[in-house]
Amino acid sequence: MSFLAAASTNINPGLKAMGYGLSAIGPGIGVGIVFGQGVNAIARQPELTSTIRTNMLLGFAFSEALALIGLVAPFIYTS
Amino acid sequence: MSFLAAASTNINPGLKAMGYGLSAIGPGIGVGIVFGQGVNAIARQPELTSTIRTNMLLGFAFSEALALIGLVAPFIYTS
Amino acid sequence: MSFLAAASTNINPGLKAMGYGLSAIGPGIGVGIVFGQGVNAIARQPELTSTIRTNMLLGFAFSEALALIGLVAPFIYTS
Amino acid sequence: MSFLAAASTNINPGLKAMGYGLSAIGPGIGVGIVFGQGVNAIARQPELTSTIRTNMLLGFAFSEALALIGLVAPFIYTS
Amino acid sequence: MSFLAAASTNINPGLKAMGYGLSAIGPGIGVGIVFGQGVNAIARQPELTSTIRTNMLLGFAFSEALALIGLVAPFIYTS
């Protein structure tokens, strides 16, 4: 039994979800630009399709990584 | 029984909805870029339609995934 | 019975409306890019109108889906 | 009967107005892209004006709908 | 009957002004894109000036409407 309980809610879960959301804005746009320009490059030089796709996937991986880091980042910040 | 209960509202549901909203900004733009550039690539090289569409769908999947991760992310962060 | 009730307002409805608003930013731009680039592609290759329109509507559906998920997402997050 | 009522203001109306404002960002840009690219497409292929305008209005309707959903969305979220 | 009422300030007017401000971001950019691309289209096909201007004003009206709805939206949300 507590006589004076000033119980404030823990809003960390909500703020962490917003943190991931913010980190997904950039990669979401970036991945779109990589593949959008990539298919244009394939249309221009069809015989280079495999080389272009390799580089597209390289750019995709580096951009997507930022969002996935944002997914695990809240577990890093514990205090 | 508490004599002094300063009950603050739990705003986690609202913050989580904002978290998904933020994570949907990037993919929404990115998917548009992929398909917008894709139809331009098809118009330039109509005989490559199947190759271009395969790469478009690849880029679409990787970009859309970020928003779908954002949909389930709030269930990961529990504290 | 509480002698001291500091009742704070429930702002979840407002935050959820903001959550949908955020999730509508990306698709709003993305759909515009899909159709904007699409009519340019049609102008470049008028005889491919049906193929281009099919891919446009494919891209439109995947992008718009993110906003519609954002409309129902607040009902998923209950705590 | 409460002896000490610290009544905080209901800020839901303001947050809902911000929710609409956020949902109008994307379509505002998207509609601009649709018509901007559309008049370019008309300038490139004037004899396709009717086909292009049909697709422009299709894209406009799908993009604008997201903002109008944002106008009524706050009435959906009640808790 | 309350002996001690700590009334917090009503910040709804400020939040509503922010709501309009947010809703003006998109149309502000969108209208710029419409007229920017429009004058380019006129420069490419000067003999189509009247057709292009009609479509420009159509796109301008649909995009601007979103900001004007944002101006009156705060009067809709009362709770």
mmCIF file of C-alpha atoms in Angstrom, chain B residues 35-36 39 42 56, chain C residues 31 33-42 49-63, chain D residues 55-56 58-59:
data_model
loop_
_atom_site.group_PDB
_atom_site.id
_atom_site.type_symbol
_atom_site.label_atom_id
_atom_site.label_comp_id
_atom_site.label_asym_id
_atom_site.label_seq_id
_atom_site.Cartn_x
_atom_site.Cartn_y
_atom_site.Cartn_z
ATOM 1 C CA PHE B 35 7.983 1.791 -60.735
ATOM 2 C CA GLY B 36 8.096 5.312 -62.207
ATOM 3 C CA VAL B 39 7.908 2.147 -66.864
ATOM 4 C CA ILE B 42 10.157 -0.308 -70.473
ATOM 5 C CA MET B 56 11.571 -3.593 -60.502
ATOM 6 C CA VAL C 31 1.744 7.602 -56.476
ATOM 7 C CA ILE C 33 5.842 9.820 -59.265
ATOM 8 C CA VAL C 34 4.404 6.572 -60.677
ATOM 9 C CA PHE C 35 1.721 8.300 -62.724
ATOM 10 C CA GLY C 36 3.877 11.312 -63.621
ATOM 11 C CA GLN C 37 6.631 9.115 -65.048
ATOM 12 C CA GLY C 38 3.971 6.825 -66.489
ATOM 13 C CA VAL C 39 2.343 9.464 -68.700
ATOM 14 C CA ASN C 40 5.816 10.431 -69.887
ATOM 15 C CA ALA C 41 6.471 6.797 -70.793
ATOM 16 C CA ILE C 42 3.159 6.672 -72.667
ATOM 17 C CA THR C 49 0.093 2.112 -73.437
ATOM 18 C CA SER C 50 -1.514 -1.070 -72.094
ATOM 19 C CA THR C 51 1.759 -2.610 -70.864
ATOM 20 C CA ILE C 52 2.821 0.660 -69.244
ATOM 21 C CA ARG C 53 -0.550 1.200 -67.609
ATOM 22 C CA THR C 54 -0.479 -2.331 -66.145
ATOM 23 C CA ASN C 55 2.902 -1.672 -64.530
ATOM 24 C CA MET C 56 1.764 1.780 -63.372
ATOM 25 C CA LEU C 57 -1.249 0.309 -61.607
ATOM 26 C CA LEU C 58 0.994 -2.392 -60.086
ATOM 27 C CA GLY C 59 3.289 0.268 -58.626
ATOM 28 C CA PHE C 60 0.335 2.379 -57.545
ATOM 29 C CA ALA C 61 -1.235 -0.521 -55.650
ATOM 30 C CA PHE C 62 1.959 -1.428 -53.775
ATOM 31 C CA SER C 63 2.596 2.200 -52.779
ATOM 32 C CA ASN D 55 -4.090 8.830 -66.896
ATOM 33 C CA MET D 56 -3.185 12.135 -65.214
ATOM 34 C CA LEU D 58 -6.397 8.733 -62.582
ATOM 35 C CA GLY D 59 -3.139 9.401 -60.766
#
